[in-house]
Amino acid sequence: MAKDFYGDLQLGILGGGQLGRMLIQEAINFNVNIHILDPDKHAPCRNLCNRFVNGALNDFDTVYAFGKGLDMLTIEIEKVNVDALEKLEEEGVLVYPQSRIIRLIQDKGLQKQFFKQNDIPTAPFQLISSKENLATASLSLPYIQKLRKDGYDGRGVKKIVTESDVATAFEAPSLIEQWVDFEKELAIIVSRNENGEVATFPCVEMEFNPEANLVEFLISPSTLPFEIQQRAELLAKKIAEDLQIIGLLAVELFLTKDGQLLVNELAPRPHNSGHQSIEGNFTSQFAQHLRAIFNLPPGNTATRSNAVMVNLLGEAGHEGLARYEGIEDVLAMEGVYLHLYGKKYTKPFRKMGHVCIINEDRETAIRIARSVQQTIRVVT
Amino acid sequence: MAKDFYGDLQLGILGGGQLGRMLIQEAINFNVNIHILDPDKHAPCRNLCNRFVNGALNDFDTVYAFGKGLDMLTIEIEKVNVDALEKLEEEGVLVYPQSRIIRLIQDKGLQKQFFKQNDIPTAPFQLISSKENLATASLSLPYIQKLRKDGYDGRGVKKIVTESDVATAFEAPSLIEQWVDFEKELAIIVSRNENGEVATFPCVEMEFNPEANLVEFLISPSTLPFEIQQRAELLAKKIAEDLQIIGLLAVELFLTKDGQLLVNELAPRPHNSGHQSIEGNFTSQFAQHLRAIFNLPPGNTATRSNAVMVNLLGEAGHEGLARYEGIEDVLAMEGVYLHLYGKKYTKPFRKMGHVCIINEDRETAIRIARSVQQTIRVVT
């Protein structure tokens, strides 16, 4: 694309949530004109763009009308109408990541088949069309059932441990995946631009909230042996190249107890597992996504500090207008960076913000992060 | 002020230029609702706020109507109607910096008298009401004539070297100030909150473009002897306390050839001499201003990296729709961070953006900064 676009480029973002919001914080530095489409009239980006359209992301006409006349489209959520994106792409709008990649990643079944076809290590799986297929499944218990489409943030995922769990399984096209007794869950973010320049961020380690099935704690960089991290990086680069993606790709991986790396899922966009890059790395994932889609050289992804990212989730039992407790105390702690997402309403486990803690010493950063978790609360 | 304001606070900013824009980039993290008043309908902040009002900053009714009903007002430029701010303050709107401080700083004569009354070292000066006073001036040539009001970015300042220059002097209330043969020009940014917590950023050194009389190059931190930097810090803290300011205060200083520190001018807001803090310090000046006006504890101001800031000024001879050359090359350089200000039109020496260069090695950072200066151009 033309390199003197600054000031003229009309960039549409499908989705106006926190990822769009943090992308805008960076896009401001490039003079880009931002257009947002989001179904929530209170979306976090509503007041931070040239044009905010309140509409459904999965509706063909809405997405097509939104994108028509823009120079470029990107996403902050995969659950969007891909047919509209494909048509816009044919008509000359730059869609990054490309519509075919969004289509692939929307369907966890296709995503798994893509792994298999490209020799990308992943847990054994089987596609099923309805619950009754489970009776004759080739996988042994326990396994995970995942809806092929529309799962998000832990929704649409069920663990099937005993025969009796089968009765409560989802009745929808899904995949079942061998339960992996993993040692660690890792993530790597990789970017690729139109010139084919590929860059990976250092590997990070994740800790999940088992109740909400959400990342609640992320440590950067990983302290796993160099050899494992290098394997993860090569894998992320291979996937970016196999996909020929333009933009950012988050690769979630399991490290199994026997040292294998298995790819869990992909997200072709900025991702929760990269938020710590804003303060913890020389280039943030948001700046890197923009560099990739604008076909600019990738920024330096190296670690600048040890960083721990804590998601601020809506407190259980609280639903309504959000109120934040403990912010002043948290901001008095060393190396604490607050990011609130501008969401008007909280509900249990809703992502309302995050806090990044940086420190020269990894253990100190973790200690402060635990203290942040105990101090800050999103209530009503 | 109440500590659970996040999401509710209506914050007005007088001025919607680059300082407002970078303040918004940080304010997003606090869920603050932003209202902007600016006379330019193309102002850089126009699409980044809850409400944009296109109106005159020096008009009582416009400023009063804008601020009425808001919780808090701050400024990104001093040239605003202070009578309106004073009335809003009386009516309970929090105005930070306080209206009396803006009034003092708007008038360079009052500012100089404040220095004198508070034993703050500054160059010898004399207030004059018209040009004819110059004939009987108590200062010897050369001196600087400064308009008491409305000077900005090098405008309203004249050097009077010979008797014949007196003829071209400004015919307006002004001050004349002894010409200081300084060694270095320094700046220190200090913040103070309602609790009285005061914090200074490390001292930075400035290099001016003599033609435009604008900072074009800033080096952080200063490498002057510790004793001088410490004196500068104490001076900045004393001024913040003498003023009892709430918010950020930029203190510009001359280091004379005989080692004296003289205060040149104050700016009670984020300042061009603090832009490098975004990448070069643990807390940016914008985050610190917000912490101060929200009465939150000050963030860590320590240097994170050597940083050099280069202003991107409109190229001489170019006036019209802005175009940027060399951006791709600059972004391929090590440690380079681009900030464009979203200004539609360029003109000679207009501040169109800045670039921050960070590096472990100070000399390398300076070398890359020179290369940035030679590569990037804002033209039509």
mmCIF file of N, CA and C in Angstrom, chain A residues 11-25 34-58 63 66 73-80 152 269-270 286 340-344 350-352, chain B residues 28 31:
data_model
loop_
_atom_site.group_PDB
_atom_site.id
_atom_site.type_symbol
_atom_site.label_atom_id
_atom_site.label_comp_id
_atom_site.label_asym_id
_atom_site.label_seq_id
_atom_site.Cartn_x
_atom_site.Cartn_y
_atom_site.Cartn_z
ATOM 1 N N LEU A 11 -9.678 3.550 8.257
ATOM 2 C CA LEU A 11 -9.524 2.188 8.777
ATOM 3 C C LEU A 11 -10.763 1.786 9.576
ATOM 4 N N GLY A 12 -11.396 0.709 9.168
ATOM 5 C CA GLY A 12 -12.541 0.198 9.908
ATOM 6 C C GLY A 12 -12.114 -0.921 10.843
ATOM 7 N N ILE A 13 -12.686 -0.947 12.036
ATOM 8 C CA ILE A 13 -12.434 -2.044 12.972
ATOM 9 C C ILE A 13 -13.773 -2.707 13.274
ATOM 10 N N LEU A 14 -13.834 -4.005 13.036
ATOM 11 C CA LEU A 14 -15.041 -4.740 13.383
ATOM 12 C C LEU A 14 -14.934 -5.109 14.860
ATOM 13 N N GLY A 15 -15.758 -4.485 15.650
ATOM 14 C CA GLY A 15 -15.710 -4.666 17.096
ATOM 15 C C GLY A 15 -15.142 -3.414 17.745
ATOM 16 N N GLY A 16 -15.798 -2.959 18.793
ATOM 17 C CA GLY A 16 -15.372 -1.729 19.470
ATOM 18 C C GLY A 16 -15.159 -1.955 20.948
ATOM 19 N N GLY A 17 -14.604 -3.114 21.290
ATOM 20 C CA GLY A 17 -14.333 -3.450 22.687
ATOM 21 C C GLY A 17 -12.951 -3.002 23.124
ATOM 22 N N GLN A 18 -12.425 -3.673 24.146
ATOM 23 C CA GLN A 18 -11.136 -3.235 24.698
ATOM 24 C C GLN A 18 -9.982 -3.381 23.721
ATOM 25 N N LEU A 19 -10.041 -4.394 22.848
ATOM 26 C CA LEU A 19 -8.933 -4.559 21.907
ATOM 27 C C LEU A 19 -8.946 -3.425 20.894
ATOM 28 N N GLY A 20 -10.147 -3.049 20.455
ATOM 29 C CA GLY A 20 -10.260 -1.908 19.551
ATOM 30 C C GLY A 20 -9.787 -0.636 20.235
ATOM 31 N N ARG A 21 -10.131 -0.522 21.500
ATOM 32 C CA ARG A 21 -9.782 0.670 22.282
ATOM 33 C C ARG A 21 -8.256 0.828 22.397
ATOM 34 N N MET A 22 -7.583 -0.271 22.714
ATOM 35 C CA MET A 22 -6.127 -0.181 22.840
ATOM 36 C C MET A 22 -5.469 -0.024 21.468
ATOM 37 N N LEU A 23 -6.120 -0.561 20.438
ATOM 38 C CA LEU A 23 -5.614 -0.357 19.072
ATOM 39 C C LEU A 23 -5.730 1.123 18.691
ATOM 40 N N ILE A 24 -6.826 1.750 19.084
ATOM 41 C CA ILE A 24 -7.000 3.182 18.807
ATOM 42 C C ILE A 24 -5.935 3.998 19.540
ATOM 43 N N GLN A 25 -5.648 3.627 20.795
ATOM 44 C CA GLN A 25 -4.618 4.378 21.544
ATOM 45 C C GLN A 25 -3.313 4.447 20.750
ATOM 46 N N ILE A 34 -10.452 6.409 12.190
ATOM 47 C CA ILE A 34 -10.994 5.133 12.682
ATOM 48 C C ILE A 34 -12.526 5.088 12.574
ATOM 49 N N HIS A 35 -13.005 3.973 12.047
ATOM 50 C CA HIS A 35 -14.440 3.689 11.968
ATOM 51 C C HIS A 35 -14.687 2.408 12.758
ATOM 52 N N ILE A 36 -15.701 2.432 13.601
ATOM 53 C CA ILE A 36 -15.973 1.280 14.478
ATOM 54 C C ILE A 36 -17.393 0.763 14.238
ATOM 55 N N LEU A 37 -17.505 -0.566 14.162
ATOM 56 C CA LEU A 37 -18.825 -1.211 14.131
ATOM 57 C C LEU A 37 -18.938 -2.099 15.366
ATOM 58 N N ASP A 38 -19.991 -1.891 16.144
ATOM 59 C CA ASP A 38 -20.180 -2.728 17.336
ATOM 60 C C ASP A 38 -21.669 -2.794 17.667
ATOM 61 N N PRO A 39 -22.119 -3.967 18.106
ATOM 62 C CA PRO A 39 -23.549 -4.095 18.421
ATOM 63 C C PRO A 39 -23.957 -3.394 19.718
ATOM 64 N N ASP A 40 -22.997 -3.040 20.556
ATOM 65 C CA ASP A 40 -23.301 -2.423 21.848
ATOM 66 C C ASP A 40 -23.178 -0.902 21.716
ATOM 67 N N LYS A 41 -24.279 -0.217 21.981
ATOM 68 C CA LYS A 41 -24.208 1.249 21.819
ATOM 69 C C LYS A 41 -23.341 1.897 22.897
ATOM 70 N N HIS A 42 -23.009 1.134 23.945
ATOM 71 C CA HIS A 42 -22.076 1.631 24.968
ATOM 72 C C HIS A 42 -20.654 1.083 24.759
ATOM 73 N N ALA A 43 -20.333 0.608 23.573
ATOM 74 C CA ALA A 43 -19.028 -0.035 23.339
ATOM 75 C C ALA A 43 -17.872 0.884 23.764
ATOM 76 N N PRO A 44 -16.816 0.303 24.321
ATOM 77 C CA PRO A 44 -15.676 1.089 24.807
ATOM 78 C C PRO A 44 -15.072 2.072 23.790
ATOM 79 N N CYS A 45 -15.239 1.818 22.498
ATOM 80 C CA CYS A 45 -14.644 2.702 21.481
ATOM 81 C C CYS A 45 -15.582 3.811 21.017
ATOM 82 N N ARG A 46 -16.806 3.822 21.523
ATOM 83 C CA ARG A 46 -17.832 4.677 20.901
ATOM 84 C C ARG A 46 -17.436 6.141 20.750
ATOM 85 N N ASN A 47 -16.665 6.653 21.686
ATOM 86 C CA ASN A 47 -16.321 8.084 21.626
ATOM 87 C C ASN A 47 -14.887 8.336 21.191
ATOM 88 N N LEU A 48 -14.261 7.326 20.610
ATOM 89 C CA LEU A 48 -12.836 7.458 20.288
ATOM 90 C C LEU A 48 -12.581 7.263 18.812
ATOM 91 N N CYS A 49 -13.556 7.596 17.983
ATOM 92 C CA CYS A 49 -13.402 7.308 16.551
ATOM 93 C C CYS A 49 -14.077 8.373 15.708
ATOM 94 N N ASN A 50 -13.739 8.358 14.430
ATOM 95 C CA ASN A 50 -14.336 9.310 13.505
ATOM 96 C C ASN A 50 -15.799 8.969 13.248
ATOM 97 N N ARG A 51 -16.099 7.667 13.256
ATOM 98 C CA ARG A 51 -17.465 7.223 12.976
ATOM 99 C C ARG A 51 -17.735 5.982 13.793
ATOM 100 N N PHE A 52 -18.822 5.992 14.542
ATOM 101 C CA PHE A 52 -19.217 4.799 15.293
ATOM 102 C C PHE A 52 -20.543 4.321 14.731
ATOM 103 N N VAL A 53 -20.571 3.069 14.277
ATOM 104 C CA VAL A 53 -21.810 2.494 13.761
ATOM 105 C C VAL A 53 -22.276 1.438 14.751
ATOM 106 N N ASN A 54 -23.486 1.574 15.205
ATOM 107 C CA ASN A 54 -24.067 0.612 16.143
ATOM 108 C C ASN A 54 -24.815 -0.429 15.324
ATOM 109 N N GLY A 55 -24.240 -1.614 15.203
ATOM 110 C CA GLY A 55 -24.878 -2.630 14.370
ATOM 111 C C GLY A 55 -24.278 -3.995 14.586
ATOM 112 N N ALA A 56 -24.936 -4.995 14.012
ATOM 113 C CA ALA A 56 -24.549 -6.400 14.229
ATOM 114 C C ALA A 56 -23.329 -6.774 13.393
ATOM 115 N N LEU A 57 -22.366 -7.399 14.037
ATOM 116 C CA LEU A 57 -21.139 -7.820 13.340
ATOM 117 C C LEU A 57 -21.372 -9.052 12.472
ATOM 118 N N ASN A 58 -22.434 -9.790 12.749
ATOM 119 C CA ASN A 58 -22.669 -11.018 11.988
ATOM 120 C C ASN A 58 -23.695 -10.830 10.869
ATOM 121 N N VAL A 63 -22.326 -5.251 7.851
ATOM 122 C CA VAL A 63 -20.866 -5.248 7.695
ATOM 123 C C VAL A 63 -20.480 -4.689 6.327
ATOM 124 N N PHE A 66 -20.960 -0.969 6.287
ATOM 125 C CA PHE A 66 -19.938 -0.346 7.133
ATOM 126 C C PHE A 66 -18.594 -0.252 6.388
ATOM 127 N N LEU A 73 -9.865 -2.749 6.457
ATOM 128 C CA LEU A 73 -10.655 -3.268 7.571
ATOM 129 C C LEU A 73 -9.803 -4.209 8.385
ATOM 130 N N THR A 74 -9.981 -4.161 9.697
ATOM 131 C CA THR A 74 -9.371 -5.167 10.542
ATOM 132 C C THR A 74 -10.413 -5.569 11.588
ATOM 133 N N ILE A 75 -10.051 -6.524 12.428
ATOM 134 C CA ILE A 75 -11.018 -7.042 13.390
ATOM 135 C C ILE A 75 -10.421 -7.008 14.797
ATOM 136 N N GLU A 76 -11.310 -6.998 15.773
ATOM 137 C CA GLU A 76 -10.847 -7.220 17.148
ATOM 138 C C GLU A 76 -11.586 -8.412 17.718
ATOM 139 N N ILE A 77 -12.399 -9.060 16.889
ATOM 140 C CA ILE A 77 -13.146 -10.260 17.278
ATOM 141 C C ILE A 77 -13.363 -11.048 15.987
ATOM 142 N N GLU A 78 -13.314 -12.386 16.069
ATOM 143 C CA GLU A 78 -13.444 -13.194 14.842
ATOM 144 C C GLU A 78 -14.885 -13.385 14.404
ATOM 145 N N LYS A 79 -15.809 -13.213 15.350
ATOM 146 C CA LYS A 79 -17.209 -13.557 15.084
ATOM 147 C C LYS A 79 -17.868 -12.450 14.269
ATOM 148 N N VAL A 80 -17.540 -12.392 12.997
ATOM 149 C CA VAL A 80 -18.039 -11.335 12.110
ATOM 150 C C VAL A 80 -18.528 -11.989 10.818
ATOM 151 N N TYR A 152 -16.413 -18.478 22.793
ATOM 152 C CA TYR A 152 -15.630 -17.268 23.022
ATOM 153 C C TYR A 152 -15.394 -17.129 24.504
ATOM 154 N N ARG A 269 -5.430 -11.600 15.529
ATOM 155 C CA ARG A 269 -5.687 -10.222 16.001
ATOM 156 C C ARG A 269 -4.940 -10.016 17.308
ATOM 157 N N PRO A 270 -4.910 -8.762 17.809
ATOM 158 C CA PRO A 270 -4.361 -8.561 19.155
ATOM 159 C C PRO A 270 -5.129 -9.440 20.135
ATOM 160 N N PHE A 286 -0.273 -3.914 19.849
ATOM 161 C CA PHE A 286 -1.177 -3.060 19.085
ATOM 162 C C PHE A 286 -0.396 -2.276 18.021
ATOM 163 N N LEU A 340 -8.259 0.631 32.235
ATOM 164 C CA LEU A 340 -9.695 0.354 32.337
ATOM 165 C C LEU A 340 -10.283 0.406 30.925
ATOM 166 N N TYR A 341 -11.307 -0.427 30.703
ATOM 167 C CA TYR A 341 -11.814 -0.602 29.338
ATOM 168 C C TYR A 341 -13.043 0.245 29.008
ATOM 169 N N GLY A 342 -13.470 1.072 29.944
ATOM 170 C CA GLY A 342 -14.589 1.964 29.633
ATOM 171 C C GLY A 342 -15.913 1.245 29.489
ATOM 172 N N LYS A 343 -16.082 0.131 30.192
ATOM 173 C CA LYS A 343 -17.366 -0.575 30.107
ATOM 174 C C LYS A 343 -18.282 -0.061 31.202
ATOM 175 N N LYS A 344 -19.477 0.296 30.804
ATOM 176 C CA LYS A 344 -20.434 0.908 31.723
ATOM 177 C C LYS A 344 -20.945 -0.122 32.735
ATOM 178 N N ARG A 350 -16.760 -10.566 33.667
ATOM 179 C CA ARG A 350 -16.585 -9.728 32.474
ATOM 180 C C ARG A 350 -15.217 -9.062 32.557
ATOM 181 N N LYS A 351 -14.523 -8.998 31.425
ATOM 182 C CA LYS A 351 -13.222 -8.317 31.404
ATOM 183 C C LYS A 351 -13.446 -6.814 31.431
ATOM 184 N N MET A 352 -13.137 -6.186 32.554
ATOM 185 C CA MET A 352 -13.403 -4.760 32.751
ATOM 186 C C MET A 352 -12.138 -3.921 32.605
ATOM 187 N N ILE B 28 -7.799 7.537 28.507
ATOM 188 C CA ILE B 28 -8.562 6.347 28.122
ATOM 189 C C ILE B 28 -8.401 5.260 29.184
ATOM 190 N N ASN B 31 -10.973 5.560 32.115
ATOM 191 C CA ASN B 31 -12.434 5.613 31.876
ATOM 192 C C ASN B 31 -13.020 7.009 32.018
#
